């Protein structure tokens, strides 16, 4: 053992333990000598690992392929493994002391096994649809607080947007395009065969004022270290067995289990720091005031020139964030029992002061087999507890960014770091900010918001899984599974006195919510396989499942009078308490399903599935259940078609599936609602016709090629999905006495191509380079809406002049807004007073979904060094920035400074009576085209962004000790730089992971750059 | 293992076993899928709650304070529109970077609120009552519901012009009616209301919860209640008739005389009969104007109102508004009554919110959380009668002068002003004052009018009308919607024009704003009908186009 390392470990107290266990193992032994060679070439294989099963004894081969290892009388089975070769187990005969082991070169990819729907492992070669695997190691390269973000750029066909709500925020994961106009478009997460509940706890921002919070998605609570691998089932065919929840694709997560053999302990630690990137650009020439005149009461920066004031107010406010993750896993077991335990903690500090997250994850998984392995029982318990303070929210309310960005440029934010001053007459501290009366934006002192309008979410999640599988006969086994997934959260916000109206009451106010989401799942599945003849096999399953979701909770707030005694935050302290029962969101889905996989002669594969769902959300519609089938065919060509030798596998595949989708809960029975003040709101939604389930028809064809010893892999898929009978809530003319109509209609089509090319470019002993490119193209088209309804509004008209609409011929995510009024020559009509005229009607200005995406992943290994990087890009889409328009309207942005310095804004304009206008006063221009209700077309940006998403550089310490298996240290970075970016913010960040408010920035937290170190040690 | 018949049997058995567990357990689905905090119309029937909720919803939405909590709706329904265009209020807040309706840069997101509230809150509720058979069960109550509907809808047609009315709720694209047809429908509905209200007898059945239902006359004897509603119906007819005097003088006269005919039940004569909506005590409702002024400081008194009230030495001034707050920045003018010019230049909230506010402070504030919003007063009706007399119509019940003076007197009583009436009525020298903006001289203006208070029988009809309308305007404060309509009809009182006009030439500064554009939502959802509505309007859909009754000619 390396002396230095030894002494370090000794200090850490590890060595005594090791010595102790080592002394036990050297008890009674005889030595085996052996050689490991390549089965074909007979060349020696260096670096192969030899283990004695049932013991913790291990060794490895030297450069000549030779090894020595001690065995005892009872444990005489050797397991030999190394990269690139199939594992081999050799049983030593009595008295045998020398052995030569020949290993077969791995044809791993060809025969590799993929976890598919319902946790069933199948040979990849037999699949008739497209999947993509991501290993746990790949996923954990550069940790982030939501593991969904770690998939970004790595999987073809998936579009991931992280929310702007900092650590603990949710992620929007869309596979193969948005399909449902008002339903859920996000993927389904399935952990170890059981769908997990991925509802976000709180509603996401859906209007410009914001103030709503991102409750975080339950996937973000999972410990990434527990993940063995992830399998992405992209199309409806792959997911058909999961039914309606899976219409948007499935991310199958397989977690680690205990393994037979020796106990493994793994410790990993990651420390990262985080910095804001792509923050807005400010002007520094002009001060507080308007009309070019200074005024110390103005909220604008349209004043006179300053005397060189230059304050980095944004830099002063944001802090450097950090993210520490430590994880310890233990696994071990024997043939009958295996145990896996893990513990992880995450301590993250966002770039927003006081935005802190602390999370603990505990996971215990136990597997056991009985009755000659006929019965296998597995159980796991996951407990996660998380505390999250001051998760940032977008929009104007309670948002520290508003004050930070809009502070007049001649003022120094550092002067307000002392966010409160003592008011002797009230005997309490009051907020210190230059203006507390800017009602359009409700801006406040940013430090006051994080310290005196603080929020805290405490979340506990318990996820229990149990399964039993009984092998009734060699051809049939029956498995029953059950899970309970319960997340409860207490969230509160304290608002201290002197927070201005409408956010705060005179003595302050208090809001407290307690929510519990419970998902119960159960299934029974019979798995069968029949060998009809030597060449013809059928495997199949029939099963039934039930899923039940329930959200319950209460919300309390101090009502119209707020707190009675100032700044004392508890429920009794008010004369006007408002308590409300949260909408329960009950839903139940019952299903029966069956599938058959027919394999002929290992080269033709036919998959058939069928499923019928009964959903509670269809109550009152007359339809209770819906049926949908899928079929797929895969043909492996290389064996039958005499393809050249270098082709290891060539496969074509095609599949067609229909997946039904139920309605959102509570839509089929319209009711009047009662607000927390017991005030009735008359129902203002109507059905245009009886509702029915949504249907997605999906077709895909693809081909897979593996060549030159599996060194080049190509996988290309073309798909087309049509989602019909969509459930829409359409804005209505209020004169119809309805605000919205609910209908089933439409046909939203997504078609696209996904490609994945990976290449083991260099595979030397010392130097390895693997590279892969994934490519995604998705074109969304609204083919049909309802008769006589040419367009649907996803968001209504709003004060920001932003609307998201669906129009026949358009596509999902189209952004509509106001534009300039122009004359026949395209000149902007500018009034005599210098005010540009805007259209009343909204026109299409862009689309917020990337048409194509690319990711380029590279990994280099030189001896013990490794380097990897991921570059990805999203192209051809548009985003809108209200942050920029408001900053322009307030005169703080860099462009407004430049325009003033240039003597105005150069325009191609004309007055109503025909006089050309070439320059407009900057203040007139930006206060009329910018502001809260801007000329939308001026704030639409090309969303194209290409970035260096991940970079790691590491070293594997070679440790020749039988206990210390591996030690790896990596320097890692995420989102290091933009190779190309045109919008004033990172277009990938989203205010909401819901369907509306995508592609709009309303004072969102900026994107961040992370870098740090990770350490991974296996004992 | 080879496949054989034994396997088929086993396979089928397994299928049956699994299928058996699925025997439809869907009987709870309806229970699961009913929103636990939702109420169907059927659920509301218990204890007559449907009647309470729907009728109250309609009444509280005319001047929208339903929904409790924050009065965002009223703010854009009226306070940032008519309340300002009438010269009563102005906002010290530079909404939308200072470019907004108040300086004629019309904000799309603001213009649809009056429309939305009318249909979704008022008419929808009344349609529910209609389909529940209110006209048959309690005809008099149905009569009052019709009056509420006409009151609410007349305010909205006078904002936009043509509105959907006769075909409301019949389909998903709703045609607009031209404004003349909308007015004709109002008169018909008032006929129906009058008949229904007259039918009330002491022994007629009445809803048990009538005192909770009727927010206009709560805790009133039923016979008195419906007599009062009848007077409101007639007074409303008089108001609407007068609106048409320039476009259809004959119709105006007929309808006005009908309204004033004592045989029809009379009009509002006493302040106890005023049409106002009581703020219910069983919830956290509040007067939205009070809320916006006190809690948000988003509304202040308009310069036109301070100019008239200070210049005319109006004793009601201290009831209406508070003087400028004293602090370090206002020492030079604190204690004075100073308003803000509409469309003022250089609006900064921290400065301008210190100017005269609605009188919400002190030991006896006129406006408190529970102050009932007033929609029509006896004083207004006296002024309408004065104008009827001036026009020589029958049934006015007095001379123009006597009714004019009675109007002022009734207003003084309404506001609790007990002295100074005769001094005021006999003042023939005081005029509206010039305006000085303490922060920005560019907003200064000369006196808007040379008009005095004292009635002058020898004056021209035009001057007499200016006198009547100006005093009516002072009396109906803070009801900006009616004040703006009457300003558009008569040109009185003479209001300060906007200082900054950002309409880009669409709205003339001198003529001032005439209407709001149709809601953007209508363009999105009812596009073809909006296009025909624009042709019914007879001009482009912007704030400069006059309504049907708003004829560009003299008043006589």
Tab-separated table of C-alpha atoms in Angstrom, chain A residues 103-474:
chain	number	residue	atom	x	y	z
A	103	UNK	CA	-12.139	-15.312	-21.096
A	104	UNK	CA	-14.486	-14.620	-23.966
A	105	UNK	CA	-14.453	-11.164	-25.361
A	106	UNK	CA	-17.511	-9.380	-24.292
A	107	UNK	CA	-20.277	-9.045	-26.779
A	108	UNK	CA	-21.984	-7.226	-24.027
A	109	UNK	CA	-23.899	-4.703	-26.094
A	110	UNK	CA	-25.250	-7.426	-28.303
A	111	UNK	CA	-26.507	-9.533	-25.475
A	112	UNK	CA	-26.979	-6.725	-23.031
A	113	UNK	CA	-30.050	-6.846	-20.968
A	114	UNK	CA	-32.387	-3.931	-20.685
A	115	UNK	CA	-34.929	-3.300	-18.017
A	116	UNK	CA	-38.269	-2.717	-19.683
A	117	UNK	CA	-41.763	-1.982	-18.538
A	118	UNK	CA	-42.872	-3.568	-15.268
A	119	UNK	CA	-39.268	-4.243	-14.369
A	120	UNK	CA	-38.885	-7.067	-16.865
A	121	UNK	CA	-35.377	-7.600	-18.161
A	122	UNK	CA	-35.077	-8.343	-21.831
A	123	UNK	CA	-32.247	-8.734	-24.248
A	124	UNK	CA	-31.772	-5.454	-26.005
A	125	UNK	CA	-31.634	-7.252	-29.311
A	126	UNK	CA	-35.213	-8.388	-28.928
A	127	UNK	CA	-36.694	-4.948	-28.373
A	128	UNK	CA	-38.970	-3.525	-31.014
A	129	UNK	CA	-38.758	0.061	-29.866
A	130	UNK	CA	-36.182	2.632	-28.941
A	131	UNK	CA	-34.675	2.893	-25.497
A	132	UNK	CA	-31.575	4.478	-24.160
A	133	UNK	CA	-29.614	3.572	-21.069
A	134	UNK	CA	-27.728	5.872	-18.771
A	135	UNK	CA	-25.604	4.292	-16.098
A	136	UNK	CA	-25.561	5.489	-12.547
A	137	UNK	CA	-21.913	6.491	-12.960
A	138	UNK	CA	-22.696	8.598	-15.976
A	139	UNK	CA	-25.543	10.204	-14.120
A	140	UNK	CA	-23.451	11.002	-11.094
A	141	UNK	CA	-20.530	12.552	-12.897
A	142	UNK	CA	-21.503	16.077	-11.995
A	143	UNK	CA	-24.082	16.117	-9.293
A	144	UNK	CA	-26.943	18.545	-9.181
A	145	UNK	CA	-29.742	18.845	-6.679
A	146	UNK	CA	-32.288	17.337	-9.054
A	147	UNK	CA	-31.159	14.197	-10.802
A	148	UNK	CA	-33.448	14.861	-13.773
A	149	UNK	CA	-31.132	17.732	-14.671
A	150	UNK	CA	-28.259	15.258	-14.890
A	151	UNK	CA	-29.880	13.621	-17.890
A	152	UNK	CA	-29.791	16.835	-19.871
A	153	UNK	CA	-27.897	16.506	-23.122
A	154	UNK	CA	-27.336	12.779	-22.673
A	155	UNK	CA	-30.460	11.269	-24.126
A	156	UNK	CA	-31.780	11.679	-27.636
A	157	UNK	CA	-35.376	12.769	-27.838
A	158	UNK	CA	-35.632	14.364	-24.458
A	159	UNK	CA	-35.910	18.056	-23.695
A	160	UNK	CA	-35.129	19.041	-20.134
A	161	UNK	CA	-35.651	22.458	-18.638
A	162	UNK	CA	-34.724	23.173	-15.067
A	163	UNK	CA	-36.946	25.412	-13.072
A	164	UNK	CA	-35.689	28.747	-11.876
A	165	UNK	CA	-36.370	27.945	-8.270
A	166	UNK	CA	-32.901	27.035	-7.119
A	167	UNK	CA	-31.922	23.966	-5.096
A	168	UNK	CA	-34.826	21.581	-4.661
A	169	UNK	CA	-36.622	22.944	-7.699
A	170	UNK	CA	-38.360	20.718	-10.181
A	171	UNK	CA	-37.432	19.912	-13.755
A	172	UNK	CA	-39.491	19.743	-16.879
A	173	UNK	CA	-38.711	16.577	-18.798
A	174	UNK	CA	-40.426	16.235	-22.153
A	175	UNK	CA	-39.876	13.216	-24.386
A	176	UNK	CA	-40.581	13.531	-28.087
A	177	UNK	CA	-42.399	16.828	-27.830
A	178	UNK	CA	-45.423	18.212	-26.047
A	179	UNK	CA	-48.471	16.154	-26.753
A	180	UNK	CA	-51.203	17.313	-24.483
A	181	UNK	CA	-52.501	20.859	-24.522
A	182	UNK	CA	-53.696	20.984	-20.986
A	183	UNK	CA	-52.783	17.620	-19.558
A	184	UNK	CA	-49.466	16.548	-18.204
A	185	UNK	CA	-46.638	16.377	-20.723
A	186	UNK	CA	-43.977	15.165	-18.377
A	187	UNK	CA	-42.491	11.699	-18.310
A	188	UNK	CA	-43.494	9.060	-15.832
A	189	UNK	CA	-40.798	7.933	-13.431
A	190	UNK	CA	-40.785	4.280	-12.505
A	191	UNK	CA	-38.499	3.094	-9.769
A	192	UNK	CA	-37.809	-0.625	-9.618
A	193	UNK	CA	-40.884	-1.402	-11.637
A	194	UNK	CA	-43.283	0.733	-9.619
A	195	UNK	CA	-44.462	4.122	-10.888
A	196	UNK	CA	-43.651	6.815	-8.388
A	197	UNK	CA	-45.700	9.795	-7.708
A	198	UNK	CA	-44.183	12.796	-9.397
A	199	UNK	CA	-46.813	15.405	-8.749
A	200	UNK	CA	-45.375	18.669	-7.641
A	201	UNK	CA	-46.677	19.701	-4.282
A	202	UNK	CA	-47.513	23.287	-4.957
A	203	UNK	CA	-48.909	25.012	-7.968
A	204	UNK	CA	-46.366	26.589	-10.228
A	205	UNK	CA	-46.419	30.230	-11.203
A	206	UNK	CA	-49.138	30.750	-13.764
A	207	UNK	CA	-49.382	34.514	-13.835
A	208	UNK	CA	-47.081	37.458	-13.963
A	209	UNK	CA	-47.379	38.369	-10.335
A	210	UNK	CA	-45.963	35.017	-9.378
A	211	UNK	CA	-45.730	34.484	-5.692
A	212	UNK	CA	-46.683	30.883	-6.214
A	213	UNK	CA	-43.906	28.511	-5.506
A	214	UNK	CA	-42.370	25.531	-7.139
A	215	UNK	CA	-42.956	22.736	-4.682
A	216	UNK	CA	-40.247	20.621	-6.252
A	217	UNK	CA	-40.915	17.291	-7.891
A	218	UNK	CA	-40.553	14.067	-5.952
A	219	UNK	CA	-37.884	12.773	-8.371
A	220	UNK	CA	-35.644	15.519	-7.054
A	221	UNK	CA	-35.740	13.850	-3.656
A	222	UNK	CA	-34.112	10.632	-4.850
A	223	UNK	CA	-30.505	9.974	-3.944
A	224	UNK	CA	-28.635	9.684	-7.256
A	225	UNK	CA	-26.079	7.365	-5.653
A	226	UNK	CA	-28.773	4.727	-5.234
A	227	UNK	CA	-29.223	4.501	-8.949
A	228	UNK	CA	-27.792	1.541	-10.773
A	229	UNK	CA	-28.980	2.751	-14.135
A	230	UNK	CA	-31.681	4.577	-15.946
A	231	UNK	CA	-33.515	3.319	-18.940
A	232	UNK	CA	-35.443	5.820	-21.007
A	233	UNK	CA	-38.472	4.379	-22.766
A	234	UNK	CA	-39.213	7.054	-25.268
A	235	UNK	CA	-42.167	6.019	-27.255
A	236	UNK	CA	-45.666	4.955	-26.464
A	237	UNK	CA	-44.859	1.397	-27.561
A	238	UNK	CA	-42.196	1.016	-24.953
A	239	UNK	CA	-44.427	2.462	-22.345
A	240	UNK	CA	-47.739	0.969	-23.377
A	241	UNK	CA	-47.807	-1.390	-20.446
A	242	UNK	CA	-47.711	1.499	-17.994
A	243	UNK	CA	-50.801	2.880	-19.537
A	244	UNK	CA	-52.128	6.350	-19.580
A	245	UNK	CA	-49.592	7.801	-17.220
A	246	UNK	CA	-46.883	6.754	-19.608
A	247	UNK	CA	-48.155	8.367	-22.772
A	248	UNK	CA	-45.300	10.839	-22.476
A	249	UNK	CA	-42.634	8.181	-22.078
A	250	UNK	CA	-41.076	6.628	-19.048
A	251	UNK	CA	-37.840	6.987	-17.198
A	252	UNK	CA	-37.173	3.663	-15.571
A	253	UNK	CA	-34.887	3.857	-12.599
A	254	UNK	CA	-33.251	0.716	-11.329
A	255	UNK	CA	-31.771	1.141	-7.918
A	256	UNK	CA	-28.823	-0.684	-6.506
A	257	UNK	CA	-29.325	-3.867	-4.582
A	258	UNK	CA	-27.145	-5.888	-2.346
A	259	UNK	CA	-24.929	-8.325	-4.227
A	260	UNK	CA	-23.843	-11.770	-3.432
A	261	UNK	CA	-20.280	-12.021	-2.407
A	262	UNK	CA	-18.288	-9.663	-0.360
A	263	UNK	CA	-19.480	-6.592	1.337
A	264	UNK	CA	-18.902	-3.385	-0.538
A	265	UNK	CA	-18.753	-0.019	1.055
A	266	UNK	CA	-18.791	3.014	-1.103
A	267	UNK	CA	-18.282	6.530	-0.019
A	268	UNK	CA	-18.704	9.438	-2.314
A	269	UNK	CA	-18.497	13.088	-1.683
A	270	UNK	CA	-19.022	16.058	-3.904
A	271	UNK	CA	-18.317	19.684	-3.169
A	272	UNK	CA	-19.338	22.289	-5.684
A	273	UNK	CA	-19.639	25.996	-5.790
A	274	UNK	CA	-22.231	27.799	-7.806
A	275	UNK	CA	-22.260	31.216	-9.414
A	276	UNK	CA	-24.866	33.218	-11.261
A	277	UNK	CA	-24.324	33.479	-14.997
A	278	UNK	CA	-26.113	35.421	-17.688
A	279	UNK	CA	-27.378	38.133	-15.386
A	280	UNK	CA	-28.821	41.226	-17.079
A	281	UNK	CA	-26.692	44.078	-18.334
A	282	UNK	CA	-27.103	47.488	-16.764
A	283	UNK	CA	-26.364	51.081	-17.720
A	284	UNK	CA	-24.212	53.218	-15.448
A	285	UNK	CA	-24.507	56.659	-16.963
A	286	UNK	CA	-27.925	57.900	-15.864
A	287	UNK	CA	-29.384	58.226	-12.407
A	288	UNK	CA	-32.645	58.191	-10.527
A	289	UNK	CA	-35.334	60.402	-11.992
A	290	UNK	CA	-37.334	60.902	-15.116
A	291	UNK	CA	-37.400	63.195	-18.115
A	292	UNK	CA	-33.647	63.599	-17.785
A	293	UNK	CA	-34.075	65.243	-14.396
A	294	UNK	CA	-32.891	63.770	-11.155
A	295	UNK	CA	-35.390	63.033	-8.459
A	296	UNK	CA	-34.701	61.142	-5.289
A	297	UNK	CA	-38.272	59.893	-5.076
A	298	UNK	CA	-38.468	58.415	-8.542
A	299	UNK	CA	-38.481	54.662	-9.065
A	300	UNK	CA	-37.020	55.129	-12.549
A	301	UNK	CA	-33.517	55.660	-13.852
A	302	UNK	CA	-34.434	58.214	-16.470
A	303	UNK	CA	-32.622	61.009	-14.643
A	304	UNK	CA	-29.603	63.117	-15.496
A	305	UNK	CA	-26.101	61.820	-16.015
A	306	UNK	CA	-24.465	60.532	-12.893
A	307	UNK	CA	-20.989	61.403	-11.762
A	308	UNK	CA	-19.609	58.044	-12.686
A	309	UNK	CA	-21.640	55.987	-10.243
A	310	UNK	CA	-20.936	52.381	-11.055
A	311	UNK	CA	-22.489	49.910	-8.702
A	312	UNK	CA	-22.482	46.170	-9.210
A	313	UNK	CA	-25.781	45.799	-7.413
A	314	UNK	CA	-26.419	42.336	-8.766
A	315	UNK	CA	-22.977	41.091	-7.785
A	316	UNK	CA	-23.393	42.615	-4.358
A	317	UNK	CA	-26.661	40.817	-3.760
A	318	UNK	CA	-26.047	37.337	-5.104
A	319	UNK	CA	-23.715	35.116	-3.192
A	320	UNK	CA	-21.608	32.200	-4.264
A	321	UNK	CA	-23.687	29.128	-3.736
A	322	UNK	CA	-22.424	25.750	-2.737
A	323	UNK	CA	-23.528	22.170	-2.874
A	324	UNK	CA	-22.086	19.444	-0.680
A	325	UNK	CA	-23.271	15.906	-1.141
A	326	UNK	CA	-21.999	12.968	0.847
A	327	UNK	CA	-23.166	9.487	0.373
A	328	UNK	CA	-22.334	6.198	1.974
A	329	UNK	CA	-23.559	2.884	0.652
A	330	UNK	CA	-23.134	-0.582	2.041
A	331	UNK	CA	-24.046	-3.682	0.209
A	332	UNK	CA	-23.511	-7.322	0.731
A	333	UNK	CA	-25.148	-10.632	1.132
A	334	UNK	CA	-25.072	-14.286	0.404
A	335	UNK	CA	-27.006	-16.478	-1.952
A	336	UNK	CA	-30.197	-16.213	0.067
A	337	UNK	CA	-30.109	-12.731	1.444
A	338	UNK	CA	-28.815	-9.479	0.103
A	339	UNK	CA	-28.807	-6.152	1.790
A	340	UNK	CA	-28.249	-2.685	0.493
A	341	UNK	CA	-28.165	0.367	2.657
A	342	UNK	CA	-27.391	3.909	1.787
A	343	UNK	CA	-27.332	7.236	3.469
A	344	UNK	CA	-26.791	10.549	1.779
A	345	UNK	CA	-26.938	14.109	2.786
A	346	UNK	CA	-27.066	17.197	0.658
A	347	UNK	CA	-26.309	20.619	1.915
A	348	UNK	CA	-26.897	23.230	-0.730
A	349	UNK	CA	-26.811	26.974	-0.606
A	350	UNK	CA	-28.309	28.774	-3.562
A	351	UNK	CA	-26.922	31.940	-5.076
A	352	UNK	CA	-29.802	33.752	-3.412
A	353	UNK	CA	-28.870	34.660	0.155
A	354	UNK	CA	-30.693	32.535	2.743
A	355	UNK	CA	-31.763	29.993	0.128
A	356	UNK	CA	-30.600	26.819	1.869
A	357	UNK	CA	-31.413	23.210	1.410
A	358	UNK	CA	-30.629	20.297	3.724
A	359	UNK	CA	-31.601	16.805	2.752
A	360	UNK	CA	-31.062	13.376	4.246
A	361	UNK	CA	-31.813	10.194	2.366
A	362	UNK	CA	-31.976	6.764	3.937
A	363	UNK	CA	-32.496	3.677	1.876
A	364	UNK	CA	-32.646	0.090	2.997
A	365	UNK	CA	-33.284	-2.695	0.564
A	366	UNK	CA	-33.436	-6.331	1.459
A	367	UNK	CA	-33.887	-9.320	-0.801
A	368	UNK	CA	-34.294	-12.888	0.245
A	369	UNK	CA	-35.157	-16.148	-1.384
A	370	UNK	CA	-36.911	-19.153	0.056
A	371	UNK	CA	-37.967	-22.666	-0.907
A	372	UNK	CA	-35.059	-23.441	-3.185
A	373	UNK	CA	-35.200	-19.986	-4.662
A	374	UNK	CA	-38.788	-20.501	-5.750
A	375	UNK	CA	-39.940	-17.549	-3.725
A	376	UNK	CA	-38.070	-14.280	-3.888
A	377	UNK	CA	-39.085	-11.533	-1.566
A	378	UNK	CA	-37.842	-7.997	-1.770
A	379	UNK	CA	-38.572	-5.036	0.375
A	380	UNK	CA	-37.249	-1.547	0.534
A	381	UNK	CA	-37.791	1.491	2.630
A	382	UNK	CA	-36.754	4.967	1.620
A	383	UNK	CA	-36.992	7.854	3.958
A	384	UNK	CA	-36.163	11.330	2.823
A	385	UNK	CA	-36.317	14.445	4.868
A	386	UNK	CA	-35.659	17.836	3.404
A	387	UNK	CA	-35.697	21.340	4.688
A	388	UNK	CA	-35.698	24.124	2.155
A	389	UNK	CA	-35.552	27.781	3.028
A	390	UNK	CA	-36.447	30.632	0.722
A	391	UNK	CA	-36.874	28.798	-2.532
A	392	UNK	CA	-36.903	31.633	-5.073
A	393	UNK	CA	-40.106	32.341	-6.917
A	394	UNK	CA	-40.515	34.169	-10.196
A	395	UNK	CA	-42.799	37.057	-11.021
A	396	UNK	CA	-43.111	40.264	-9.077
A	397	UNK	CA	-44.350	39.198	-5.673
A	398	UNK	CA	-41.835	38.451	-2.904
A	399	UNK	CA	-39.090	38.372	-5.486
A	400	UNK	CA	-35.779	39.891	-4.356
A	401	UNK	CA	-34.605	40.164	-7.953
A	402	UNK	CA	-37.172	42.843	-8.725
A	403	UNK	CA	-35.674	45.334	-6.296
A	404	UNK	CA	-32.121	44.270	-7.114
A	405	UNK	CA	-32.552	44.821	-10.828
A	406	UNK	CA	-34.735	47.932	-10.709
A	407	UNK	CA	-32.877	49.902	-8.061
A	408	UNK	CA	-32.107	53.254	-9.698
A	409	UNK	CA	-28.616	53.102	-11.091
A	410	UNK	CA	-27.313	56.023	-9.064
A	411	UNK	CA	-28.077	54.146	-5.842
A	412	UNK	CA	-25.758	51.644	-4.233
A	413	UNK	CA	-27.485	48.517	-3.057
A	414	UNK	CA	-24.799	48.039	-0.424
A	415	UNK	CA	-26.400	50.945	1.443
A	416	UNK	CA	-29.451	48.763	1.942
A	417	UNK	CA	-27.645	45.686	3.134
A	418	UNK	CA	-28.765	46.811	6.522
A	419	UNK	CA	-32.294	45.963	5.546
A	420	UNK	CA	-34.106	47.279	8.585
A	421	UNK	CA	-34.075	50.287	10.791
A	422	UNK	CA	-35.561	50.654	14.212
A	423	UNK	CA	-38.781	52.604	14.450
A	424	UNK	CA	-38.889	54.000	17.964
A	425	UNK	CA	-42.580	54.825	17.876
A	426	UNK	CA	-43.543	51.288	16.900
A	427	UNK	CA	-40.708	49.710	18.864
A	428	UNK	CA	-39.853	47.391	16.014
A	429	UNK	CA	-37.606	47.193	13.001
A	430	UNK	CA	-38.934	48.450	9.703
A	431	UNK	CA	-37.822	47.882	6.183
A	432	UNK	CA	-35.120	50.116	4.735
A	433	UNK	CA	-35.558	50.637	0.989
A	434	UNK	CA	-35.542	53.681	-1.243
A	435	UNK	CA	-39.201	53.285	-2.204
A	436	UNK	CA	-41.840	50.978	-0.828
A	437	UNK	CA	-44.671	52.277	-2.913
A	438	UNK	CA	-43.922	50.979	-6.392
A	439	UNK	CA	-47.203	49.095	-6.610
A	440	UNK	CA	-46.855	47.900	-10.210
A	441	UNK	CA	-43.856	45.771	-9.238
A	442	UNK	CA	-44.217	45.561	-5.429
A	443	UNK	CA	-40.456	45.848	-5.191
A	444	UNK	CA	-38.824	45.610	-1.789
A	445	UNK	CA	-35.376	45.502	-0.270
A	446	UNK	CA	-34.038	42.144	-1.488
A	447	UNK	CA	-32.390	41.312	1.841
A	448	UNK	CA	-35.630	42.170	3.599
A	449	UNK	CA	-37.456	39.646	1.421
A	450	UNK	CA	-35.099	36.806	2.196
A	451	UNK	CA	-34.891	37.624	5.894
A	452	UNK	CA	-38.269	39.117	6.668
A	453	UNK	CA	-40.575	37.455	4.130
A	454	UNK	CA	-38.926	34.057	4.586
A	455	UNK	CA	-40.405	30.768	3.478
A	456	UNK	CA	-39.602	27.337	4.742
A	457	UNK	CA	-40.637	24.000	3.387
A	458	UNK	CA	-40.104	20.869	5.441
A	459	UNK	CA	-40.767	17.747	3.535
A	460	UNK	CA	-40.774	14.131	4.583
A	461	UNK	CA	-41.158	11.314	2.174
A	462	UNK	CA	-41.556	7.694	2.921
A	463	UNK	CA	-41.454	5.255	0.081
A	464	UNK	CA	-42.123	1.629	0.922
A	465	UNK	CA	-41.918	-1.132	-1.617
A	466	UNK	CA	-42.499	-4.796	-1.252
A	467	UNK	CA	-42.622	-7.578	-3.754
A	468	UNK	CA	-42.885	-11.319	-3.786
A	469	UNK	CA	-42.262	-13.510	-6.754
A	470	UNK	CA	-43.130	-17.129	-6.794
A	471	UNK	CA	-41.976	-19.567	-9.409
A	472	UNK	CA	-45.041	-21.734	-9.751
A	473	UNK	CA	-43.442	-23.849	-12.425
A	474	UNK	CA	-40.387	-23.393	-14.608
